[in-house]
Coordinates of C-alpha atoms in Angstrom, one line a residue:
Chain A
M215 CA 71.3 75.0 61.5
I216 CA 74.8 76.5 61.1
V217 CA 73.7 79.8 62.7
L218 CA 73.4 78.0 66.0
L219 CA 77.2 78.1 66.1
G220 CA 76.7 81.7 67.2
V221 CA 75.1 80.5 70.4
V222 CA 78.0 78.1 70.9
V223 CA 80.4 81.0 70.7
V224 CA 78.5 82.9 73.4
I225 CA 78.4 79.9 75.7
L226 CA 82.1 79.0 75.2
G227 CA 83.1 82.7 75.7
F228 CA 81.2 83.1 78.9
V229 CA 82.2 79.6 80.3
T230 CA 85.9 80.2 79.6
R231 CA 85.6 83.7 81.3
R232 CA 86.7 85.8 78.3
N233 CA 86.0 89.5 78.5
P234 CA 82.2 89.6 78.1
V235 CA 82.2 92.6 75.8
L236 CA 84.6 90.9 73.4
V237 CA 82.5 87.6 73.5
V238 CA 79.4 89.6 72.5
G239 CA 81.2 91.4 69.7
V240 CA 82.8 88.3 68.3
A241 CA 79.6 86.3 68.5
G242 CA 77.6 89.1 66.8
V243 CA 80.0 89.4 63.9
F244 CA 80.4 85.6 63.5
T245 CA 76.6 85.0 63.6
G246 CA 75.9 87.7 61.2
L247 CA 78.5 86.4 58.7
I248 CA 77.5 82.8 58.9
G249 CA 73.8 83.9 58.7
G250 CA 74.5 85.1 55.2
M251 CA 75.0 88.8 55.7
N252 CA 77.9 90.6 53.9
P253 CA 80.3 92.7 56.1
L254 CA 78.6 95.9 55.3
E255 CA 75.2 94.4 56.3
V256 CA 76.8 93.2 59.6
L257 CA 78.0 96.8 60.3
A258 CA 74.6 98.2 59.5
A259 CA 72.9 95.6 61.7
F260 CA 75.2 96.5 64.6
G261 CA 74.6 100.3 64.0
R262 CA 70.8 100.0 63.7
S263 CA 70.2 97.8 66.7
F264 CA 72.6 99.8 68.8
A265 CA 70.7 103.0 67.9
D266 CA 67.4 101.2 68.7
S267 CA 68.5 100.0 72.1
R268 CA 70.0 103.2 73.4
S269 CA 67.3 103.2 76.1
V270 CA 69.2 100.3 77.8
T271 CA 72.1 102.7 78.8
V272 CA 69.9 105.6 79.8
F273 CA 70.3 104.7 83.5
A274 CA 73.8 106.3 83.4
V275 CA 72.1 109.7 84.0
V276 CA 71.4 108.6 87.5
L277 CA 75.2 108.4 88.3
P278 CA 75.9 112.1 89.1
V279 CA 73.0 112.2 91.6
I280 CA 74.1 109.0 93.3
G281 CA 77.8 110.0 93.2
L282 CA 76.9 113.4 94.9
L283 CA 74.9 111.7 97.6
E284 CA 77.6 109.0 98.3
R285 CA 80.1 111.8 98.6
Y286 CA 77.9 113.3 101.3
G287 CA 77.5 110.1 103.3
L288 CA 74.6 108.1 101.7
R289 CA 76.2 104.7 102.5
E290 CA 77.2 105.8 106.0
Q291 CA 73.6 106.8 106.8
A292 CA 72.3 103.5 105.4
R293 CA 74.8 101.8 107.7
R294 CA 73.7 103.8 110.7
L295 CA 70.0 102.9 110.1
I296 CA 70.9 99.2 109.8
G297 CA 73.0 99.4 113.0
R298 CA 69.9 100.3 114.9
L299 CA 68.5 96.8 114.4
G300 CA 71.0 95.4 117.0
G301 CA 68.5 93.8 119.4
L302 CA 67.1 91.1 117.1
S303 CA 68.1 87.4 116.8
A304 CA 70.4 86.4 114.0
G305 CA 67.6 85.0 111.8
R306 CA 65.2 87.9 112.4
F307 CA 67.9 90.5 111.8
L308 CA 68.8 88.9 108.5
A309 CA 65.1 88.7 107.5
V310 CA 64.7 92.4 108.2
Y311 CA 67.9 93.1 106.2
L312 CA 66.5 91.1 103.3
L313 CA 63.4 93.3 103.3
V314 CA 65.5 96.5 103.5
R315 CA 67.6 95.3 100.6
Q316 CA 64.6 94.4 98.5
V317 CA 62.7 97.6 99.1
T318 CA 65.7 99.9 98.5
A319 CA 66.6 98.0 95.4
A320 CA 63.0 98.4 94.2
F321 CA 63.5 102.1 94.5
G322 CA 66.6 101.9 92.4
L323 CA 69.1 102.3 95.3
T324 CA 71.0 99.1 94.4
S325 CA 74.4 100.4 95.4
I326 CA 73.7 101.7 99.0
C327 CA 74.0 98.1 100.3
G328 CA 76.2 95.3 99.0
P329 CA 78.8 92.8 100.1
A330 CA 81.5 95.4 100.4
Q331 CA 79.3 98.3 101.5
T332 CA 77.1 96.7 104.2
V333 CA 77.6 92.9 104.5
R334 CA 81.2 92.7 105.5
P335 CA 81.4 95.8 107.8
L336 CA 77.9 95.5 109.3
V337 CA 75.5 92.7 108.5
A338 CA 77.8 89.7 109.0
P339 CA 79.3 90.9 112.3
M340 CA 75.9 91.9 113.7
A341 CA 74.4 88.5 112.7
E342 CA 77.3 86.7 114.3
A343 CA 77.0 88.8 117.5
A344 CA 73.3 88.1 117.6
A345 CA 73.9 84.4 117.2
E346 CA 76.4 84.4 120.0
R347 CA 74.1 86.3 122.2
S348 CA 71.3 83.8 121.8
T349 CA 73.5 80.7 122.1
G350 CA 75.6 82.2 124.9
A351 CA 78.9 81.0 123.7
P352 CA 81.4 81.8 120.9
L353 CA 80.4 80.2 117.6
P354 CA 82.5 77.3 116.3
E355 CA 84.1 77.9 112.9
R356 CA 81.5 75.9 110.9
L357 CA 78.6 77.8 112.3
R358 CA 80.3 81.1 111.9
E359 CA 80.7 80.3 108.2
K360 CA 77.1 79.4 108.1
V361 CA 75.9 82.7 109.6
R362 CA 78.2 84.6 107.3
S363 CA 77.0 82.7 104.2
H364 CA 73.4 83.4 105.1
A365 CA 74.3 87.1 105.5
A366 CA 75.7 87.2 102.0
S367 CA 72.6 85.3 100.7
A368 CA 70.2 87.8 102.2
D369 CA 72.0 90.5 100.4
T370 CA 72.1 88.8 97.0
V371 CA 68.5 87.4 97.1
G372 CA 67.2 90.9 98.2
L373 CA 69.1 92.6 95.4
F374 CA 68.0 90.2 92.6
F375 CA 64.4 90.0 93.5
G376 CA 64.0 93.7 94.4
E377 CA 65.8 95.5 91.5
D378 CA 63.5 94.3 88.8
C379 CA 60.6 96.2 90.4
F380 CA 62.5 99.4 89.4
I381 CA 61.9 100.7 85.9
A382 CA 65.4 102.0 85.2
I383 CA 67.5 98.9 86.0
G384 CA 69.6 97.1 83.4
S385 CA 67.6 94.0 83.2
I386 CA 64.3 95.7 82.6
L387 CA 65.8 98.1 80.0
L388 CA 67.5 95.2 78.3
I389 CA 64.1 93.5 77.9
T390 CA 62.4 96.6 76.5
G391 CA 65.5 97.5 74.4
F392 CA 65.8 94.0 72.9
V393 CA 62.1 93.4 72.3
N394 CA 61.4 96.9 70.9
S395 CA 64.3 96.9 68.5
T396 CA 64.0 93.3 67.4
Y397 CA 60.3 92.7 67.3
H398 CA 59.1 96.3 66.8
E399 CA 56.9 96.2 69.9
N400 CA 56.2 99.1 72.1
L401 CA 56.8 97.7 75.5
E402 CA 56.9 100.0 78.5
P403 CA 59.3 99.4 81.5
T404 CA 56.5 99.9 84.0
Q405 CA 54.6 96.8 82.7
L406 CA 57.6 94.6 83.2
A407 CA 58.4 96.0 86.7
L408 CA 54.8 95.2 87.7
W409 CA 55.2 91.6 86.6
A410 CA 58.3 91.3 88.7
L411 CA 56.3 92.0 91.9
P412 CA 54.8 88.5 92.4
L413 CA 58.2 86.9 92.4
A414 CA 59.6 89.6 94.7
V415 CA 56.9 88.6 97.2
C416 CA 57.7 84.9 96.7
A417 CA 61.4 85.5 97.2
F418 CA 60.8 87.5 100.4
F419 CA 58.6 84.8 101.9
I420 CA 60.8 81.8 100.9
H421 CA 64.1 83.3 101.8
G422 CA 62.7 85.1 104.8
A423 CA 61.3 81.8 106.2
R424 CA 64.6 80.1 105.7
L425 CA 66.4 82.9 107.5
L426 CA 64.0 82.6 110.4
L427 CA 64.7 78.8 110.5
L428 CA 68.4 79.6 110.8
D429 CA 67.9 80.5 114.5
R430 CA 66.5 77.1 115.3
Q431 CA 69.3 75.4 113.3
L432 CA 71.9 77.3 115.1
Q433 CA 70.5 76.3 118.5
R434 CA 70.5 72.7 117.5
D435 CA 73.9 72.7 115.9
M436 CA 75.3 74.5 118.8
A437 CA 74.0 71.9 121.2
L438 CA 75.5 69.2 119.0
A439 CA 78.9 71.0 118.9
V440 CA 78.9 71.4 122.6
A441 CA 78.2 67.7 123.1
E442 CA 80.8 66.6 120.6
H443 CA 83.8 68.8 121.1
D444 CA 83.6 69.8 124.8
L445 CA 83.3 73.5 123.9
P446 CA 83.1 76.1 126.6
L447 CA 79.5 75.9 127.9
P448 CA 77.2 78.8 128.1
K449 CA 77.6 80.5 131.5
G450 CA 75.5 79.1 134.3
T451 CA 74.9 75.6 132.8
D452 CA 76.3 72.4 134.2
K453 CA 77.6 69.6 132.1
Chain B
M491 CA 56.2 117.9 73.5
I492 CA 59.3 116.5 75.1
K493 CA 60.9 113.9 72.8
V494 CA 62.8 110.8 73.9
E495 CA 65.6 111.7 71.5
W496 CA 66.3 114.8 73.7
L497 CA 66.9 112.5 76.6
Y498 CA 69.4 110.5 74.5
W499 CA 71.2 113.7 73.6
L500 CA 71.4 114.5 77.3
V501 CA 72.9 111.1 78.1
G502 CA 75.4 111.5 75.2
L503 CA 76.3 115.0 76.6
V504 CA 76.9 113.5 80.1
F505 CA 79.2 110.9 78.6
V506 CA 81.1 113.4 76.5
V507 CA 81.6 115.8 79.5
M508 CA 82.9 112.9 81.6
A509 CA 85.2 111.9 78.8
V510 CA 86.7 115.4 78.8
Q511 CA 87.2 115.1 82.6
M512 CA 88.9 111.8 82.1
A513 CA 91.3 113.1 79.4
A514 CA 92.4 115.8 81.9
D515 CA 92.9 113.3 84.8
R516 CA 96.6 112.5 85.0
S517 CA 96.0 109.9 87.8
N518 CA 94.4 107.6 85.2
P519 CA 97.2 105.5 83.5
R520 CA 94.9 105.0 80.4
R521 CA 93.3 108.4 80.3
W522 CA 93.4 108.8 76.5
T523 CA 91.8 105.5 75.6
S524 CA 89.3 105.8 78.5
A525 CA 88.3 109.3 77.2
A526 CA 88.1 107.9 73.6
F527 CA 85.8 105.1 74.8
W528 CA 83.3 107.2 76.8
G529 CA 83.5 110.1 74.3
L530 CA 82.8 107.9 71.3
L531 CA 79.9 106.3 73.3
G532 CA 78.6 109.8 74.0
L533 CA 78.7 110.6 70.3
T534 CA 76.8 107.5 69.3
F535 CA 73.7 108.8 71.2
P536 CA 73.0 111.8 69.0
Y537 CA 74.2 110.0 65.8
G538 CA 71.8 107.2 66.7
T539 CA 68.9 109.7 66.3
G540 CA 69.5 109.6 62.6
V541 CA 69.7 105.8 62.5
A542 CA 66.9 104.8 64.8
D543 CA 63.9 103.0 63.4
A544 CA 61.4 105.6 64.6
T545 CA 63.2 108.5 62.9
A546 CA 62.8 107.0 59.5
K547 CA 59.2 106.1 60.2
N548 CA 58.4 109.7 61.2
G549 CA 60.0 111.0 58.0
G550 CA 62.9 112.5 59.9
W551 CA 66.4 113.2 58.7
T552 CA 68.3 109.9 58.4
L553 CA 72.0 108.9 58.5
P554 CA 73.7 105.7 57.3
A555 CA 73.9 102.9 59.9
E556 CA 77.3 101.5 58.8
P557 CA 79.5 104.2 60.5
L558 CA 77.6 103.6 63.7
G559 CA 78.4 99.9 63.4
V560 CA 82.1 100.8 63.0
A561 CA 81.9 102.9 66.1
V562 CA 80.2 100.1 68.1
L563 CA 83.0 97.7 67.0
A564 CA 85.6 100.3 68.1
L565 CA 83.9 100.5 71.5
I566 CA 84.0 96.7 71.7
V567 CA 87.8 96.7 70.9
L568 CA 88.5 99.4 73.4
A569 CA 86.6 97.6 76.2
G570 CA 87.4 94.1 75.1
F571 CA 91.2 94.5 75.2
N572 CA 91.3 96.4 78.5
F573 CA 92.0 99.9 77.3
L574 CA 89.8 101.3 80.0
G575 CA 91.5 102.7 83.1
K576 CA 90.5 104.3 86.4
G577 CA 91.8 107.6 88.0
E578 CA 92.1 108.3 91.7
P579 CA 88.4 108.4 92.8
V580 CA 87.2 111.9 93.3
T581 CA 85.4 111.7 96.6
S582 CA 85.4 112.9 100.2
T583 CA 87.3 111.2 103.1
A584 CA 85.6 108.7 105.3
E585 CA 85.6 111.2 108.2
E586 CA 84.0 113.9 106.0
R587 CA 81.3 111.4 105.0
E588 CA 80.6 110.3 108.6
A589 CA 80.3 113.9 109.6
S590 CA 78.0 114.8 106.8
A591 CA 75.9 111.7 107.4
A592 CA 75.5 112.8 111.0
R593 CA 74.6 116.3 109.9
L594 CA 72.1 115.5 107.2
G595 CA 70.6 112.3 108.8
S596 CA 68.0 110.6 106.7
K597 CA 67.4 113.7 104.6
I598 CA 70.1 112.3 102.4
F599 CA 67.7 109.7 101.1
V600 CA 65.2 112.4 99.8
P601 CA 67.0 113.1 96.5
A602 CA 67.6 109.4 95.9
L603 CA 63.9 108.7 96.3
T604 CA 63.0 111.7 94.1
V605 CA 64.2 109.8 91.0
P606 CA 61.7 106.9 91.1
L607 CA 58.9 109.1 92.5
V608 CA 59.1 111.6 89.7
A609 CA 59.4 108.8 87.2
I610 CA 56.3 107.1 88.6
V611 CA 54.3 110.4 88.6
C612 CA 55.3 111.0 84.9
A613 CA 54.4 107.5 83.9
S614 CA 51.1 107.4 85.6
L615 CA 49.7 111.0 85.8
L616 CA 51.4 112.8 82.9
D617 CA 51.3 109.9 80.4
T618 CA 48.2 111.1 78.7
S619 CA 48.8 114.9 79.1
G620 CA 50.6 115.2 75.8
L621 CA 53.6 116.6 77.5
F622 CA 55.7 113.6 76.6
E623 CA 56.2 111.6 73.4
T624 CA 53.6 108.8 73.2
G625 CA 54.7 105.6 74.9
K626 CA 57.9 107.1 76.3
A627 CA 56.6 108.7 79.5
T628 CA 58.5 106.3 81.8
L629 CA 61.8 106.7 80.2
L630 CA 61.4 110.5 80.0
G631 CA 60.2 110.5 83.6
L632 CA 63.5 108.9 84.6
G633 CA 65.4 111.7 82.8
V634 CA 63.2 114.4 84.4
G635 CA 63.5 112.6 87.8
C636 CA 67.3 112.7 87.6
L637 CA 67.4 116.4 86.8
V638 CA 65.0 117.2 89.6
A639 CA 66.9 114.9 92.0
L640 CA 70.2 116.6 91.1
V641 CA 68.7 120.0 92.0
V642 CA 67.2 118.6 95.2
G643 CA 70.4 116.9 96.0
M644 CA 72.5 120.0 95.7
L645 CA 70.0 121.9 97.9
V646 CA 70.0 119.2 100.6
T647 CA 73.7 118.8 100.7
G648 CA 74.5 122.5 100.2
E649 CA 76.8 121.7 97.3
R650 CA 77.1 124.7 94.9
K651 CA 79.4 123.4 92.1
L652 CA 77.9 121.3 89.3
S653 CA 81.3 119.8 88.7
V654 CA 81.1 117.9 92.0
P655 CA 78.3 115.5 91.0
L656 CA 79.8 115.2 87.5
H657 CA 83.2 114.2 88.9
S658 CA 81.6 111.8 91.4
G659 CA 79.5 110.3 88.7
R660 CA 82.5 110.0 86.5
S661 CA 84.3 108.0 89.2
M662 CA 81.4 105.6 89.3
L663 CA 81.5 105.3 85.6
E664 CA 85.2 104.4 85.7
A665 CA 84.5 101.9 88.5
M666 CA 81.8 100.2 86.4
G667 CA 83.8 100.3 83.2
S668 CA 82.6 98.3 80.2
A669 CA 80.0 96.5 82.5
L670 CA 77.9 99.6 81.9
L671 CA 77.7 98.9 78.2
L672 CA 77.2 95.1 78.4
P673 CA 73.3 95.2 78.6
Q674 CA 73.0 97.3 75.5
L675 CA 75.5 95.1 73.6
L676 CA 73.5 92.0 74.6
A677 CA 70.4 93.7 73.2
V678 CA 72.3 94.2 70.0
L679 CA 73.5 90.6 70.0
G680 CA 69.9 89.5 70.5
S681 CA 68.8 91.5 67.4
I682 CA 71.6 90.0 65.3
F683 CA 70.6 86.5 66.4
A684 CA 67.0 87.3 65.4
L685 CA 68.2 88.7 62.0
A686 CA 70.4 85.7 61.3
G687 CA 67.6 83.3 62.1
V688 CA 68.9 81.8 65.3
G689 CA 65.4 82.0 66.8
T690 CA 63.7 80.3 63.9
Q691 CA 66.3 77.4 64.0
V692 CA 66.0 76.8 67.8
G693 CA 62.2 77.3 67.5
R694 CA 62.2 74.5 64.8
I695 CA 64.1 72.2 67.1
V696 CA 61.8 73.0 70.0
H697 CA 58.8 72.5 67.8
D698 CA 60.1 69.0 66.9
V699 CA 60.8 68.1 70.6
L700 CA 57.7 69.6 72.2
P701 CA 54.4 68.0 71.6
D702 CA 52.1 70.4 69.7
N703 CA 50.5 73.2 71.6
S704 CA 51.6 72.0 74.9
K705 CA 51.6 75.3 76.7
Y706 CA 52.8 74.0 80.0
L707 CA 55.8 72.2 78.5
A708 CA 56.8 75.3 76.5
V709 CA 56.6 77.4 79.7
L710 CA 58.7 74.8 81.5
A711 CA 61.2 74.7 78.7
Y712 CA 61.6 78.6 78.7
C713 CA 61.9 78.9 82.5
V714 CA 64.2 75.9 83.0
G715 CA 66.2 76.9 79.9
M716 CA 66.7 80.4 81.2
F717 CA 67.8 78.9 84.6
L718 CA 70.2 76.3 83.0
F719 CA 71.7 78.7 80.5
T720 CA 72.3 81.2 83.3
V721 CA 74.0 78.6 85.4
I722 CA 76.3 77.7 82.5
M723 CA 77.1 81.2 81.5
G724 CA 76.9 82.9 84.8
N725 CA 74.9 85.8 83.4
A726 CA 71.1 86.0 83.0
F727 CA 71.5 89.0 80.6
A728 CA 73.4 86.8 78.2
A729 CA 70.9 83.9 78.4
F730 CA 67.9 86.2 77.9
P731 CA 68.3 87.1 74.1
V732 CA 69.2 83.4 73.3
M733 CA 66.2 81.8 75.1
T734 CA 63.8 84.5 74.1
A735 CA 64.7 84.4 70.4
A736 CA 64.3 80.6 70.6
I737 CA 61.3 79.9 72.8
G738 CA 60.0 83.0 74.5
W739 CA 59.0 85.0 71.5
P740 CA 58.3 82.5 68.7
V741 CA 56.5 79.8 70.8
L742 CA 55.1 81.5 73.9
I743 CA 54.2 84.8 72.5
E744 CA 53.5 84.3 68.8
Q745 CA 52.2 80.8 68.8
M746 CA 50.4 80.7 72.2
H747 CA 49.6 84.4 72.5
G748 CA 51.2 84.9 75.9
H749 CA 51.1 88.3 77.6
V750 CA 54.3 89.9 76.5
P751 CA 55.5 91.7 79.7
A752 CA 54.5 88.8 81.9
V753 CA 56.4 86.2 79.9
L754 CA 59.5 88.2 79.5
A755 CA 59.7 89.7 83.1
I756 CA 59.2 86.3 84.7
G757 CA 61.5 84.6 82.2
M758 CA 64.3 87.0 83.2
L759 CA 63.7 86.3 86.9
A760 CA 63.9 82.5 86.2
G761 CA 67.4 83.3 85.0
F762 CA 68.1 85.3 88.2
S763 CA 67.3 82.1 90.2
G764 CA 70.0 80.5 88.1
T765 CA 72.5 83.3 89.0
L766 CA 72.0 82.4 92.7
C767 CA 73.3 78.9 92.1
T768 CA 76.4 79.3 90.0
P769 CA 80.0 80.0 90.7
M770 CA 80.2 81.4 87.2
A771 CA 78.5 84.5 88.6
A772 CA 81.7 85.2 90.5
N773 CA 80.9 88.8 91.4
F774 CA 77.7 87.9 93.1
N775 CA 78.6 84.6 94.7
I776 CA 82.4 84.2 95.0
V777 CA 83.4 87.8 95.8
P778 CA 81.2 88.0 98.9
A779 CA 82.8 84.7 100.1
T780 CA 86.2 86.2 99.7
L781 CA 85.2 89.5 101.4
L782 CA 83.8 87.6 104.3
E783 CA 86.9 85.4 104.5
L784 CA 85.0 82.2 104.3
K785 CA 87.0 78.9 104.1
D786 CA 84.2 77.4 101.9
Q787 CA 84.0 79.7 98.9
Y788 CA 80.7 78.0 97.9
G789 CA 79.1 78.9 101.3
P790 CA 76.9 81.7 99.9
I791 CA 75.8 79.4 96.9
K792 CA 74.9 76.6 99.4
A793 CA 72.8 79.1 101.4
Q794 CA 71.0 80.2 98.2
I795 CA 70.2 77.0 96.3
P796 CA 67.3 76.0 98.6
T797 CA 65.8 79.4 97.9
A798 CA 66.6 79.4 94.2
L799 CA 64.9 76.1 93.3
P800 CA 61.5 77.0 94.9
L801 CA 61.7 80.4 93.2
L802 CA 62.3 78.7 89.8
A803 CA 59.1 76.6 90.5
C804 CA 57.2 79.8 91.4
S805 CA 58.3 81.5 88.1
T806 CA 57.1 78.5 86.1
V807 CA 53.8 78.3 87.9
I808 CA 53.1 82.0 87.9
M809 CA 53.9 82.2 84.2
A810 CA 51.7 79.2 83.3
L811 CA 48.8 80.5 85.3
F812 CA 48.8 84.2 84.6
A813 CA 50.6 84.9 81.4
F814 CA 48.0 83.3 79.0

């Protein structure tokens, strides 16, 4: 039972926001020692499992290619393409962005979009502009926050449930690395990526539907806000 | 036959070359310790060839594992006590990038898409050709894909110097810092948990709590466990080795003969639904709120929870229906 203290160390370390690398190192040494290994055996266990899970870090060979392309405007071009979606309603625009984010992440392009790269400069302002176009008046603070939060959520959901369909992403390689070195399996990344597809589809339909509902919510909340706070009315309407 | 160890040597070489670049970069306040970290990491890759399980099995030349363990602990100390620094990013100006994006248009996506396409071709068409080591076609395809993409990328952009992609890649490496190594270290932790018997202990508890052979309850425990552990720790990668050593492997796979890739891939995604709900995953949930200047820093989480809970239900149902 005492080896379970190792799990406690991991949880405490992550909950108290210690450096994650340090948490993992301390938990590993601690668990090994209380699990009855002597110090040399702990070192050997670290060395052997590190060697057997080298595949997890192989994705670093992609960096020079992505670095080169970013230097030549990969992110700027992604921004231009997204900028062409200007005519849609806020909810539809965010649903299309969700799809773009999922598909590019599934091709391993996880860093061409993101909160800093696309959401702040492009997706959030475009969604706000679209919402104002359809409601015909500036958004009150609360609704502006809602649109921005949904823009951030489209990015995060798209990333999480797209990247696992790519074979060379950390989470997939962590699974193969861990299972192959611990249980001596011969698991291939492609098999895992295939099993991530059904949930990617679920994520698109669930979150996409919620983004489409955002349009209707905005209309309703806007009408309420106008009634409550005497906000400037859309042009051409009487009170 | 192309061997997977060759790819590891290539990865090691890339790290060592970048470490040399870092050592020469005076704009990095911690250039020597940064170079030591990435250089040492680079050296563990070829050394690991002599330690790896497969080498011994194939009667290859073996090396003792303890020195590699010492190196791993040294890496943990260097990264854990913030010895890693960043130099001035080596990149182009915003104007140059806009101009080059306008010039190249969507052609710039071609090299990026080359990586997965080559990897898929290798994994599907060339898997049985005998060109690649058995069972390693995907991983090797990734390596081949990167090399091909680098050539295509240099042709498309008209870049002549190989040092340019290496410098840009090194800047990305510095920006990621020790986060790059975390997945591999978590895999190591998972192995140590398994060796020390953590899985058997938790498995015993689960066995006492769960009614015998109740497949659905075990699936529910694994998926909800991944979700909750991730919410608490803020990191699905950290929850994965713990939950898998406890329930995923001993109960779902060994006892109930679940389909290995289905159980593990869906289990990880159940953890990802947890990441959507937790302020502990600050880089995904709090940083965007700050970037978007939101008053309510939980705004993104509130927008995500109504998606995350149905997704957790979907993972549980899909696993229960299709993984057995």
